[in-house]
Amino acid sequence: MTQPEKTVEQRLAALEAAVAALKPVDISNDQYADFKIRRCPPRWLESGGPDYTGQPISTTSPEFLDALAGFLTWQAEKDELRNHSYVNGKGETVFPAPFARRDAARARAFAAKMRANAAKGAPPRRPAGPASYENDANDPIPF
């Protein structure tokens, strides 16, 4: 089954949304800017990158955030093509594509902020999580 042709207005709206999503947003007063990662991009994991699932984006690297932004943008495009929606707990129909695009813009903004801080000489933030521990054969605690 082929999809019907889009009108010029629909194509223009999609193009404007895509261009707007590529611009970093102002995250200084955004309470949702440091969102937790729900799923790592599969290509990031395949390339040997660490799994940041469940961590806030501020604890990752700019390279990961670039990959995440690309993944979220791709996901939004797929959701728009399928006209994907769901009904939330209030009975409202929700289209997730705009939220994915907003999170992609937030990830780009955090990546730009991290790179700017690194250029100023600020030390990079350490990723959250358990400290690295090397198992020593003489250690009385085996874990």
N, CA, C and O atoms as a GROMACS GRO file, in nm:
protein
  572
    1MET      N    1   0.084  -0.118   0.000
    1MET     CA    2   0.000   0.000   0.000
    1MET      C    3   0.089   0.124   0.000
    1MET      O    4   0.176   0.138   0.086
    2THR      N    5   0.068   0.211  -0.094
    2THR     CA    6   0.147   0.333  -0.101
    2THR      C    7   0.080   0.443  -0.022
    2THR      O    8  -0.042   0.446  -0.006
    3GLN      N    9   0.162   0.533   0.027
    3GLN     CA   10   0.108   0.644   0.104
    3GLN      C   11   0.068   0.755   0.009
    3GLN      O   12   0.133   0.775  -0.094
    4PRO      N   13  -0.037   0.829   0.042
    4PRO     CA   14  -0.079   0.938  -0.046
    4PRO      C   15   0.027   1.049  -0.049
    4PRO      O   16   0.102   1.068   0.047
    5GLU      N   17   0.030   1.120  -0.160
    5GLU     CA   18   0.123   1.232  -0.174
    5GLU      C   19   0.092   1.338  -0.070
    5GLU      O   20  -0.024   1.364  -0.039
    6LYS      N   21   0.196   1.398  -0.016
    6LYS     CA   22   0.178   1.506   0.081
    6LYS      C   23   0.160   1.637   0.006
    6LYS      O   24   0.215   1.657  -0.102
    7THR      N   25   0.084   1.725   0.066
    7THR     CA   26   0.065   1.857   0.006
    7THR      C   27   0.190   1.940   0.031
    7THR      O   28   0.274   1.904   0.114
    8VAL      N   29   0.201   2.049  -0.039
    8VAL     CA   30   0.315   2.139  -0.022
    8VAL      C   31   0.319   2.191   0.121
    8VAL      O   32   0.426   2.205   0.180
    9GLU      N   33   0.203   2.220   0.176
    9GLU     CA   34   0.196   2.272   0.314
    9GLU      C   35   0.246   2.168   0.414
    9GLU      O   36   0.316   2.203   0.509
   10GLN      N   37   0.210   2.042   0.394
   10GLN     CA   38   0.255   1.935   0.483
   10GLN      C   39   0.406   1.916   0.473
   10GLN      O   40   0.474   1.896   0.574
   11ARG      N   41   0.457   1.921   0.351
   11ARG     CA   42   0.601   1.905   0.332
   11ARG      C   43   0.677   2.022   0.392
   11ARG      O   44   0.783   2.002   0.451
   12LEU      N   45   0.624   2.143   0.378
   12LEU     CA   46   0.688   2.261   0.436
   12LEU      C   47   0.687   2.253   0.588
   12LEU      O   48   0.787   2.285   0.652
   13ALA      N   49   0.575   2.210   0.646
   13ALA     CA   50   0.567   2.197   0.792
   13ALA      C   51   0.667   2.093   0.843
   13ALA      O   52   0.730   2.114   0.946
   14ALA      N   53   0.680   1.983   0.771
   14ALA     CA   54   0.776   1.880   0.811
   14ALA      C   55   0.919   1.931   0.800
   14ALA      O   56   1.002   1.902   0.886
   15LEU      N   57   0.947   2.007   0.695
   15LEU     CA   58   1.080   2.064   0.678
   15LEU      C   59   1.112   2.165   0.787
   15LEU      O   60   1.223   2.166   0.840
   16GLU      N   61   1.016   2.251   0.820
   16GLU     CA   62   1.037   2.349   0.927
   16GLU      C   63   1.059   2.281   1.061
   16GLU      O   64   1.142   2.326   1.140
   17ALA      N   65   0.985   2.174   1.087
   17ALA     CA   66   1.004   2.100   1.213
   17ALA      C   67   1.141   2.036   1.219
   17ALA      O   68   1.205   2.035   1.324
   18ALA      N   69   1.188   1.983   1.106
   18ALA     CA   70   1.319   1.919   1.103
   18ALA      C   71   1.430   2.022   1.124
   18ALA      O   72   1.527   1.994   1.196
   19VAL      N   73   1.418   2.138   1.063
   19VAL     CA   74   1.519   2.243   1.079
   19VAL      C   75   1.519   2.295   1.222
   19VAL      O   76   1.625   2.318   1.280
   20ALA      N   77   1.400   2.314   1.279
   20ALA     CA   78   1.391   2.360   1.418
   20ALA      C   79   1.452   2.260   1.514
   20ALA      O   80   1.512   2.299   1.614
   21ALA      N   81   1.437   2.132   1.485
   21ALA     CA   82   1.492   2.028   1.573
   21ALA      C   83   1.644   2.025   1.569
   21ALA      O   84   1.707   1.980   1.665
   22LEU      N   85   1.704   2.072   1.461
   22LEU     CA   86   1.849   2.071   1.449
   22LEU      C   87   1.915   2.183   1.529
   22LEU      O   88   2.034   2.177   1.558
   23LYS      N   89   1.839   2.285   1.563
   23LYS     CA   90   1.894   2.398   1.638
   23LYS      C   91   1.895   2.364   1.786
   23LYS      O   92   1.794   2.317   1.839
   24PRO      N   93   2.007   2.386   1.853
   24PRO     CA   94   2.008   2.363   1.999
   24PRO      C   95   1.912   2.460   2.068
   24PRO      O   96   1.900   2.576   2.027
   25VAL      N   97   1.847   2.412   2.170
   25VAL     CA   98   1.754   2.494   2.245
   25VAL      C   99   1.823   2.550   2.368
   25VAL      O  100   1.931   2.505   2.406
   26ASP      N  101   1.760   2.649   2.430
   26ASP     CA  102   1.812   2.706   2.554
   26ASP      C  103   1.772   2.613   2.668
   26ASP      O  104   1.654   2.595   2.696
   27ILE      N  105   1.870   2.555   2.733
   27ILE     CA  106   1.841   2.458   2.839
   27ILE      C  107   1.860   2.517   2.978
   27ILE      O  108   1.848   2.445   3.077
   28SER      N  109   1.889   2.646   2.986
   28SER     CA  110   1.920   2.706   3.116
   28SER      C  111   1.802   2.704   3.212
   28SER      O  112   1.823   2.685   3.333
   29ASN      N  113   1.680   2.722   3.165
   29ASN     CA  114   1.563   2.723   3.253
   29ASN      C  115   1.468   2.608   3.223
   29ASN      O  116   1.350   2.615   3.258
   30ASP      N  117   1.517   2.503   3.160
   30ASP     CA  118   1.434   2.390   3.122
   30ASP      C  119   1.445   2.281   3.227
   30ASP      O  120   1.551   2.220   3.242
   31GLN      N  121   1.337   2.257   3.300
   31GLN     CA  122   1.343   2.157   3.407
   31GLN      C  123   1.355   2.014   3.354
   31GLN      O  124   1.393   1.924   3.428
   32TYR      N  125   1.323   1.994   3.227
   32TYR     CA  126   1.331   1.861   3.167
   32TYR      C  127   1.457   1.843   3.082
   32TYR      O  128   1.471   1.742   3.014
   33ALA      N  129   1.547   1.939   3.085
   33ALA     CA  130   1.663   1.937   2.998
   33ALA      C  131   1.756   1.818   3.028
   33ALA      O  132   1.814   1.760   2.936
   34ASP      N  133   1.771   1.784   3.154
   34ASP     CA  134   1.862   1.676   3.193
   34ASP      C  135   1.783   1.546   3.209
   34ASP      O  136   1.779   1.487   3.317
   35PHE      N  137   1.720   1.502   3.100
   35PHE     CA  138   1.635   1.384   3.107
   35PHE      C  139   1.718   1.256   3.115
   35PHE      O  140   1.835   1.254   3.077
   36LYS      N  141   1.655   1.151   3.164
   36LYS     CA  142   1.722   1.021   3.173
   36LYS      C  143   1.708   0.948   3.040
   36LYS      O  144   1.605   0.956   2.974
   37ILE      N  145   1.812   0.878   3.004
   37ILE     CA  146   1.817   0.807   2.877
   37ILE      C  147   1.733   0.681   2.888
   37ILE      O  148   1.759   0.595   2.972
   38ARG      N  149   1.633   0.671   2.802
   38ARG     CA  150   1.545   0.554   2.804
   38ARG      C  151   1.603   0.438   2.723
   38ARG      O  152   1.584   0.321   2.758
   39ARG      N  153   1.675   0.471   2.616
   39ARG     CA  154   1.733   0.366   2.532
   39ARG      C  155   1.854   0.424   2.460
   39ARG      O  156   1.848   0.532   2.402
   40CYS      N  157   1.962   0.350   2.464
   40CYS     CA  158   2.084   0.392   2.392
   40CYS      C  159   2.068   0.360   2.244
   40CYS      O  160   2.005   0.261   2.208
   41PRO      N  161   2.125   0.442   2.158
   41PRO     CA  162   2.121   0.412   2.015
   41PRO      C  163   2.191   0.279   1.987
   41PRO      O  164   2.303   0.258   2.033
   42PRO      N  165   2.127   0.190   1.912
   42PRO     CA  166   2.189   0.060   1.882
   42PRO      C  167   2.326   0.072   1.816
   42PRO      O  168   2.415  -0.006   1.848
   43ARG      N  169   2.344   0.168   1.726
   43ARG     CA  170   2.474   0.182   1.659
   43ARG      C  171   2.582   0.225   1.757
   43ARG      O  172   2.699   0.190   1.741
   44TRP      N  173   2.544   0.302   1.859
   44TRP     CA  174   2.640   0.343   1.961
   44TRP      C  175   2.689   0.220   2.036
   44TRP      O  176   2.809   0.204   2.058
   45LEU      N  177   2.597   0.134   2.074
   45LEU     CA  178   2.634   0.012   2.148
   45LEU      C  179   2.714  -0.083   2.059
   45LEU      O  180   2.808  -0.146   2.106
   46GLU      N  181   2.676  -0.094   1.930
   46GLU     CA  182   2.748  -0.182   1.838
   46GLU      C  183   2.891  -0.137   1.816
   46GLU      O  184   2.980  -0.218   1.792
   47SER      N  185   2.913  -0.006   1.825
   47SER     CA  186   3.048   0.046   1.804
   47SER      C  187   3.134   0.035   1.930
   47SER      O  188   3.250   0.076   1.930
   48GLY      N  189   3.078  -0.021   2.037
   48GLY     CA  190   3.155  -0.042   2.159
   48GLY      C  191   3.140   0.068   2.262
   48GLY      O  192   3.212   0.069   2.361
   49GLY      N  193   3.048   0.159   2.241
   49GLY     CA  194   3.024   0.266   2.337
   49GLY      C  195   2.957   0.213   2.462
   49GLY      O  196   2.887   0.112   2.458
   50PRO      N  197   2.977   0.282   2.576
   50PRO     CA  198   2.915   0.237   2.700
   50PRO      C  199   2.763   0.256   2.699
   50PRO      O  200   2.711   0.344   2.630
   51ASP      N  201   2.694   0.173   2.775
   51ASP     CA  202   2.549   0.180   2.784
   51ASP      C  203   2.512   0.281   2.894
   51ASP      O  204   2.540   0.258   3.011
   52TYR      N  205   2.450   0.390   2.854
   52TYR     CA  206   2.411   0.496   2.949
   52TYR      C  207   2.263   0.488   2.986
   52TYR      O  208   2.210   0.584   3.042
   53THR      N  209   2.196   0.379   2.957
   53THR     CA  210   2.053   0.367   2.985
   53THR      C  211   2.026   0.393   3.133
   53THR      O  212   2.091   0.336   3.221
   54GLY      N  213   1.928   0.480   3.159
   54GLY     CA  214   1.889   0.512   3.295
   54GLY      C  215   1.964   0.629   3.356
   54GLY      O  216   1.929   0.674   3.465
   55GLN      N  217   2.068   0.678   3.289
   55GLN     CA  218   2.147   0.789   3.343
   55GLN      C  219   2.100   0.922   3.283
   55GLN      O  220   2.048   0.924   3.171
   56PRO      N  221   2.118   1.032   3.356
   56PRO     CA  222   2.087   1.163   3.298
   56PRO      C  223   2.186   1.196   3.187
   56PRO      O  224   2.300   1.151   3.189
   57ILE      N  225   2.141   1.276   3.091
   57ILE     CA  226   2.228   1.305   2.977
   57ILE      C  227   2.348   1.389   3.016
   57ILE      O  228   2.448   1.390   2.944
   58SER      N  229   2.341   1.458   3.128
   58SER     CA  230   2.455   1.541   3.170
   58SER      C  231   2.574   1.458   3.214
   58SER      O  232   2.684   1.512   3.230
   59THR      N  233   2.556   1.329   3.234
   59THR     CA  234   2.666   1.243   3.280
   59THR      C  235   2.730   1.166   3.166
   59THR      O  236   2.810   1.075   3.190
   60THR      N  237   2.697   1.200   3.043
   60THR     CA  238   2.749   1.129   2.927
   60THR      C  239   2.855   1.213   2.857
   60THR      O  240   2.904   1.311   2.913
   61SER      N  241   2.890   1.176   2.736
   61SER     CA  242   2.989   1.249   2.658
   61SER      C  243   2.921   1.322   2.542
   61SER      O  244   2.811   1.284   2.501
   62PRO      N  245   2.985   1.425   2.487
   62PRO     CA  246   2.927   1.494   2.371
   62PRO      C  247   2.909   1.401   2.250
   62PRO      O  248   2.813   1.415   2.175
   63GLU      N  249   3.001   1.307   2.232
   63GLU     CA  250   2.990   1.214   2.121
   63GLU      C  251   2.865   1.127   2.135
   63GLU      O  252   2.795   1.102   2.038
   64PHE      N  253   2.839   1.081   2.259
   64PHE     CA  254   2.718   1.002   2.281
   64PHE      C  255   2.594   1.086   2.256
   64PHE      O  256   2.498   1.038   2.197
   65LEU      N  257   2.596   1.212   2.301
   65LEU     CA  258   2.479   1.298   2.282
   65LEU      C  259   2.452   1.325   2.135
   65LEU      O  260   2.336   1.336   2.095
   66ASP      N  261   2.556   1.335   2.054
   66ASP     CA  262   2.536   1.348   1.910
   66ASP      C  263   2.467   1.224   1.854
   66ASP      O  264   2.375   1.235   1.773
   67ALA      N  265   2.512   1.107   1.896
   67ALA     CA  266   2.451   0.982   1.851
   67ALA      C  267   2.307   0.972   1.899
   67ALA      O  268   2.219   0.928   1.825
   68LEU      N  269   2.282   1.012   2.023
   68LEU     CA  270   2.146   1.007   2.079
   68LEU      C  271   2.054   1.103   2.004
   68LEU      O  272   1.940   1.068   1.975
   69ALA      N  273   2.103   1.222   1.973
   69ALA     CA  274   2.021   1.319   1.900
   69ALA      C  275   1.984   1.266   1.762
   69ALA      O  276   1.870   1.281   1.718
   70GLY      N  277   2.079   1.205   1.695
   70GLY     CA  278   2.050   1.145   1.564
   70GLY      C  279   1.949   1.032   1.574
   70GLY      O  280   1.860   1.020   1.491
   71PHE      N  281   1.963   0.950   1.676
   71PHE     CA  282   1.871   0.839   1.698
   71PHE      C  283   1.730   0.890   1.727
   71PHE      O  284   1.632   0.838   1.672
   72LEU      N  285   1.718   0.991   1.814
   72LEU     CA  286   1.587   1.045   1.848
   72LEU      C  287   1.521   1.113   1.727
   72LEU      O  288   1.400   1.104   1.710
   73THR      N  289   1.600   1.180   1.645
   73THR     CA  290   1.546   1.243   1.525
   73THR      C  291   1.496   1.136   1.428
   73THR      O  292   1.388   1.151   1.371
   74TRP      N  293   1.574   1.029   1.411
   74TRP     CA  294   1.531   0.918   1.326
   74TRP      C  295   1.401   0.857   1.379
   74TRP      O  296   1.310   0.827   1.302
   75GLN      N  297   1.394   0.839   1.510
   75GLN     CA  298   1.276   0.781   1.572
   75GLN      C  299   1.154   0.870   1.549
   75GLN      O  300   1.045   0.820   1.522
   76ALA      N  301   1.171   1.002   1.561
   76ALA     CA  302   1.061   1.095   1.539
   76ALA      C  303   1.012   1.088   1.394
   76ALA      O  304   0.892   1.092   1.368
   77GLU      N  305   1.106   1.079   1.300
   77GLU     CA  306   1.068   1.069   1.159
   77GLU      C  307   0.987   0.943   1.133
   77GLU      O  308   0.887   0.946   1.062
   78LYS      N  309   1.031   0.832   1.191
   78LYS     CA  310   0.958   0.706   1.174
   78LYS      C  311   0.819   0.714   1.236
   78LYS      O  312   0.722   0.666   1.177
   79ASP      N  313   0.809   0.774   1.354
   79ASP     CA  314   0.678   0.789   1.419
   79ASP      C  315   0.584   0.877   1.337
   79ASP      O  316   0.464   0.850   1.330
   80GLU      N  317   0.639   0.982   1.275
   80GLU     CA  318   0.556   1.068   1.191
   80GLU      C  319   0.510   0.996   1.066
   80GLU      O  320   0.396   1.012   1.023
   81LEU      N  321   0.598   0.916   1.005
   81LEU     CA  322   0.559   0.841   0.885
   81LEU      C  323   0.448   0.742   0.915
   81LEU      O  324   0.356   0.724   0.835
   82ARG      N  325   0.455   0.678   1.030
   82ARG     CA  326   0.353   0.581   1.070
   82ARG      C  327   0.231   0.646   1.132
   82ARG      O  328   0.130   0.580   1.158
   83ASN      N  329   0.241   0.778   1.158
   83ASN     CA  330   0.136   0.852   1.230
   83ASN      C  331   0.111   0.786   1.366
   83ASN      O  332  -0.004   0.769   1.409
   84HIS      N  333   0.220   0.749   1.432
   84HIS     CA  334   0.215   0.678   1.560
   84HIS      C  335   0.160   0.767   1.671
   84HIS      O  336   0.199   0.883   1.685
   85SER      N  337   0.069   0.710   1.747
   85SER     CA  338   0.014   0.780   1.864
   85SER      C  339  -0.027   0.676   1.967
   85SER      O  340  -0.034   0.556   1.939
   86TYR      N  341  -0.054   0.725   2.087
   86TYR     CA  342  -0.106   0.638   2.192
   86TYR      C  343  -0.200   0.721   2.279
   86TYR      O  344  -0.203   0.844   2.271
   87VAL      N  345  -0.278   0.652   2.360
   87VAL     CA  346  -0.371   0.719   2.450
   87VAL      C  347  -0.313   0.714   2.590
   87VAL      O  348  -0.283   0.607   2.641
   88ASN      N  349  -0.297   0.831   2.651
   88ASN     CA  350  -0.239   0.835   2.786
   88ASN      C  351  -0.344   0.803   2.892
   88ASN      O  352  -0.458   0.771   2.858
   89GLY      N  353  -0.307   0.812   3.016
   89GLY     CA  354  -0.396   0.778   3.127
   89GLY      C  355  -0.516   0.869   3.139
   89GLY      O  356  -0.616   0.832   3.201
   90LYS      N  357  -0.509   0.987   3.081
   90LYS     CA  358  -0.622   1.081   3.085
   90LYS      C  359  -0.717   1.063   2.968
   90LYS      O  360  -0.818   1.134   2.957
   91GLY      N  361  -0.687   0.968   2.881
   91GLY     CA  362  -0.770   0.944   2.765
   91GLY      C  363  -0.739   1.035   2.648
   91GLY      O  364  -0.818   1.042   2.553
   92GLU      N  365  -0.626   1.105   2.652
   92GLU     CA  366  -0.588   1.196   2.545
   92GLU      C  367  -0.496   1.124   2.447
   92GLU      O  368  -0.413   1.042   2.486
   93THR      N  369  -0.511   1.154   2.321
   93THR     CA  370  -0.423   1.098   2.219
   93THR      C  371  -0.294   1.178   2.216
   93THR      O  372  -0.296   1.301   2.206
   94VAL      N  373  -0.181   1.108   2.226
   94VAL     CA  374  -0.050   1.171   2.232
   94VAL      C  375   0.033   1.123   2.112
   94VAL      O  376   0.040   1.004   2.084
   95PHE      N  377   0.096   1.218   2.044
   95PHE     CA  378   0.188   1.188   1.936
   95PHE      C  379   0.329   1.208   1.990
   95PHE      O  380   0.366   1.320   2.025
   96PRO      N  381   0.410   1.100   1.998
   96PRO     CA  382   0.542   1.110   2.062
   96PRO      C  383   0.650   1.178   1.978
   96PRO      O  384   0.754   1.214   2.033
   97ALA      N  385   0.630   1.197   1.849
   97ALA     CA  386   0.735   1.253   1.763
   97ALA      C  387   0.783   1.391   1.810
   97ALA      O  388   0.904   1.413   1.814
   98PRO      N  389   0.694   1.485   1.846
   98PRO     CA  390   0.744   1.615   1.892
   98PRO      C  391   0.829   1.605   2.019
   98PRO      O  392   0.923   1.683   2.037
   99PHE      N  393   0.798   1.512   2.105
   99PHE     CA  394   0.875   1.494   2.228
   99PHE      C  395   1.014   1.440   2.196
   99PHE      O  396   1.113   1.481   2.256
  100ALA      N  397   1.022   1.346   2.101
  100ALA     CA  398   1.151   1.292   2.061
  100ALA      C  399   1.236   1.402   1.996
  100ALA      O  400   1.357   1.409   2.020
  101ARG      N  401   1.174   1.486   1.915
  101ARG     CA  402   1.249   1.597   1.853
  101ARG      C  403   1.298   1.696   1.959
  101ARG      O  404   1.409   1.748   1.948
  102ARG      N  405   1.216   1.722   2.059
  102ARG     CA  406   1.257   1.814   2.166
  102ARG      C  407   1.372   1.756   2.246
  102ARG      O  408   1.466   1.828   2.282
  103ASP      N  409   1.367   1.627   2.275
  103ASP     CA  410   1.478   1.563   2.347
  103ASP      C  411   1.605   1.562   2.262
  103ASP      O  412   1.715   1.575   2.316
  104ALA      N  413   1.591   1.546   2.130
  104ALA     CA  414   1.708   1.552   2.042
  104ALA      C  415   1.771   1.691   2.047
  104ALA      O  416   1.894   1.703   2.051
  105ALA      N  417   1.689   1.795   2.047
  105ALA     CA  418   1.741   1.931   2.056
  105ALA      C  419   1.808   1.955   2.191
  105ALA      O  420   1.910   2.023   2.199
  106ARG      N  421   1.752   1.899   2.298
  106ARG     CA  422   1.814   1.911   2.430
  106ARG      C  423   1.949   1.840   2.433
  106ARG      O  424   2.045   1.892   2.491
  107ALA      N  425   1.957   1.723   2.371
  107ALA     CA  426   2.084   1.649   2.367
  107ALA      C  427   2.188   1.728   2.290
  107ALA      O  428   2.304   1.734   2.331
  108ARG      N  429   2.148   1.790   2.178
  108ARG     CA  430   2.243   1.873   2.102
  108ARG      C  431   2.290   1.992   2.185
  108ARG      O  432   2.408   2.029   2.180
  109ALA      N  433   2.199   2.052   2.261
  109ALA     CA  434   2.235   2.167   2.343
  109ALA      C  435   2.333   2.126   2.453
  109ALA      O  436   2.429   2.199   2.480
  110PHE      N  437   2.310   2.012   2.516
  110PHE     CA  438   2.403   1.964   2.619
  110PHE      C  439   2.539   1.934   2.559
  110PHE      O  440   2.642   1.963   2.620
  111ALA      N  441   2.542   1.875   2.439
  111ALA     CA  442   2.669   1.845   2.373
  111ALA      C  443   2.745   1.974   2.344
  111ALA      O  444   2.866   1.982   2.365
  112ALA      N  445   2.674   2.076   2.295
  112ALA     CA  446   2.739   2.205   2.267
  112ALA      C  447   2.791   2.268   2.395
  112ALA      O  448   2.899   2.327   2.397
  113LYS      N  449   2.714   2.257   2.503
  113LYS     CA  450   2.755   2.312   2.632
  113LYS      C  451   2.880   2.240   2.685
  113LYS      O  452   2.972   2.304   2.736
  114MET      N  453   2.882   2.108   2.672
  114MET     CA  454   2.998   2.032   2.718
  114MET      C  455   3.123   2.067   2.638
  114MET      O  456   3.231   2.080   2.694
  115ARG      N  457   3.106   2.082   2.506
  115ARG     CA  458   3.222   2.118   2.423
  115ARG      C  459   3.271   2.258   2.454
  115ARG      O  460   3.391   2.284   2.454
  116ALA      N  461   3.178   2.351   2.481
  116ALA     CA  462   3.218   2.487   2.516
  116ALA      C  463   3.292   2.489   2.649
  116ALA      O  464   3.392   2.560   2.664
  117ASN      N  465   3.245   2.411   2.746
  117ASN     CA  466   3.314   2.402   2.875
  117ASN      C  467   3.452   2.340   2.860
  117ASN      O  468   3.547   2.383   2.926
  118ALA      N  469   3.465   2.240   2.774
  118ALA     CA  470   3.595   2.178   2.752
  118ALA      C  471   3.690   2.276   2.684
  118ALA      O  472   3.810   2.275   2.712
  119ALA      N  473   3.638   2.359   2.595
  119ALA     CA  474   3.722   2.458   2.528
  119ALA      C  475   3.772   2.564   2.626
  119ALA      O  476   3.880   2.621   2.608
  120LYS      N  477   3.692   2.591   2.730
  120LYS     CA  478   3.733   2.688   2.833
  120LYS      C  479   3.832   2.628   2.932
  120LYS      O  480   3.890   2.700   3.013
  121GLY      N  481   3.851   2.498   2.926
  121GLY     CA  482   3.944   2.432   3.016
  121GLY      C  483   3.879   2.373   3.138
  121GLY      O  484   3.948   2.327   3.229
  122ALA      N  485   3.746   2.372   3.144
  122ALA     CA  486   3.676   2.312   3.258
  122ALA      C  487   3.693   2.160   3.252
  122ALA      O  488   3.689   2.102   3.144
  123PRO      N  489   3.712   2.097   3.366
  123PRO     CA  490   3.727   1.951   3.365
  123PRO      C  491   3.594   1.885   3.326
  123PRO      O  492   3.488   1.933   3.366
  124PRO      N  493   3.599   1.776   3.249
  124PRO     CA  494   3.475   1.709   3.210
  124PRO      C  495   3.408   1.644   3.331
  124PRO      O  496   3.474   1.606   3.428
  125ARG      N  497   3.276   1.633   3.324
  125ARG     CA  498   3.202   1.568   3.432
  125ARG      C  499   3.225   1.419   3.423
  125ARG      O  500   3.231   1.361   3.315
  126ARG      N  501   3.239   1.357   3.540
  126ARG     CA  502   3.255   1.212   3.543
  126ARG      C  503   3.119   1.147   3.532
  126ARG      O  504   3.024   1.194   3.594
  127PRO      N  505   3.107   1.042   3.454
  127PRO     CA  506   2.979   0.972   3.445
  127PRO      C  507   2.936   0.919   3.581
  127PRO      O  508   3.018   0.871   3.659
  128ALA      N  509   2.807   0.927   3.607
  128ALA     CA  510   2.753   0.874   3.731
  128ALA      C  511   2.754   0.722   3.724
  128ALA      O  512   2.755   0.663   3.616
  129GLY      N  513   2.753   0.661   3.836
  129GLY     CA  514   2.750   0.515   3.839
  129GLY      C  515   2.853   0.460   3.935
  129GLY      O  516   2.927   0.535   3.999
  130PRO      N  517   2.857   0.329   3.945
  130PRO     CA  518   2.952   0.269   4.038
  130PRO      C  519   3.096   0.293   3.996
  130PRO      O  520   3.128   0.301   3.877
  131ALA      N  521   3.180   0.306   4.095
  131ALA     CA  522   3.323   0.326   4.068
  131ALA      C  523   3.381   0.197   4.011
  131ALA      O  524   3.332   0.087   4.040
  132SER      N  525   3.484   0.212   3.932
  132SER     CA  526   3.550   0.095   3.876
  132SER      C  527   3.623   0.022   3.988
  132SER      O  528   3.685   0.084   4.074
  133TYR      N  529   3.615  -0.109   3.986
  133TYR     CA  530   3.677  -0.188   4.091
  133TYR      C  531   3.749  -0.306   4.028
  133TYR      O  532   3.689  -0.385   3.957
  134GLU      N  533   3.874  -0.317   4.054
  134GLU     CA  534   3.954  -0.429   4.006
  134GLU      C  535   3.955  -0.539   4.112
  134GLU      O  536   3.978  -0.511   4.230
  135ASN      N  537   3.929  -0.660   4.073
  135ASN     CA  538   3.927  -0.772   4.166
  135ASN      C  539   4.071  -0.811   4.200
  135ASN      O  540   4.152  -0.842   4.112
  136ASP      N  541   4.100  -0.809   4.327
  136ASP     CA  542   4.233  -0.845   4.375
  136ASP      C  543   4.223  -0.981   4.443
  136ASP      O  544   4.133  -1.002   4.524
  137ALA      N  545   4.313  -1.072   4.412
  137ALA     CA  546   4.307  -1.207   4.469
  137ALA      C  547   4.325  -1.206   4.620
  137ALA      O  548   4.278  -1.297   4.688
  138ASN      N  549   4.393  -1.105   4.675
  138ASN     CA  550   4.416  -1.099   4.820
  138ASN      C  551   4.305  -1.024   4.894
  138ASN      O  552   4.311  -1.012   5.016
  139ASP      N  553   4.208  -0.977   4.824
  139ASP     CA  554   4.100  -0.901   4.886
  139ASP      C  555   4.006  -0.997   4.960
  139ASP      O  556   3.958  -1.094   4.900
  140PRO      N  557   3.979  -0.973   5.091
  140PRO     CA  558   3.894  -1.064   5.166
  140PRO      C  559   3.747  -1.058   5.120
  140PRO      O  560   3.672  -1.153   5.143
  141ILE      N  561   3.706  -0.950   5.059
  141ILE     CA  562   3.568  -0.940   5.010
  141ILE      C  563   3.568  -0.974   4.861
  141ILE      O  564   3.630  -0.904   4.782
  142PRO      N  565   3.499  -1.084   4.822
  142PRO     CA  566   3.511  -1.132   4.683
  142PRO      C  567   3.427  -1.057   4.580
  142PRO      O  568   3.422  -1.100   4.464
  143PHE      N  569   3.363  -0.951   4.616
  143PHE     CA  570   3.280  -0.880   4.518
  143PHE      C  571   3.312  -0.734   4.513
  143PHE      O  572   3.251  -0.661   4.435
   0.00000   0.00000   0.00000
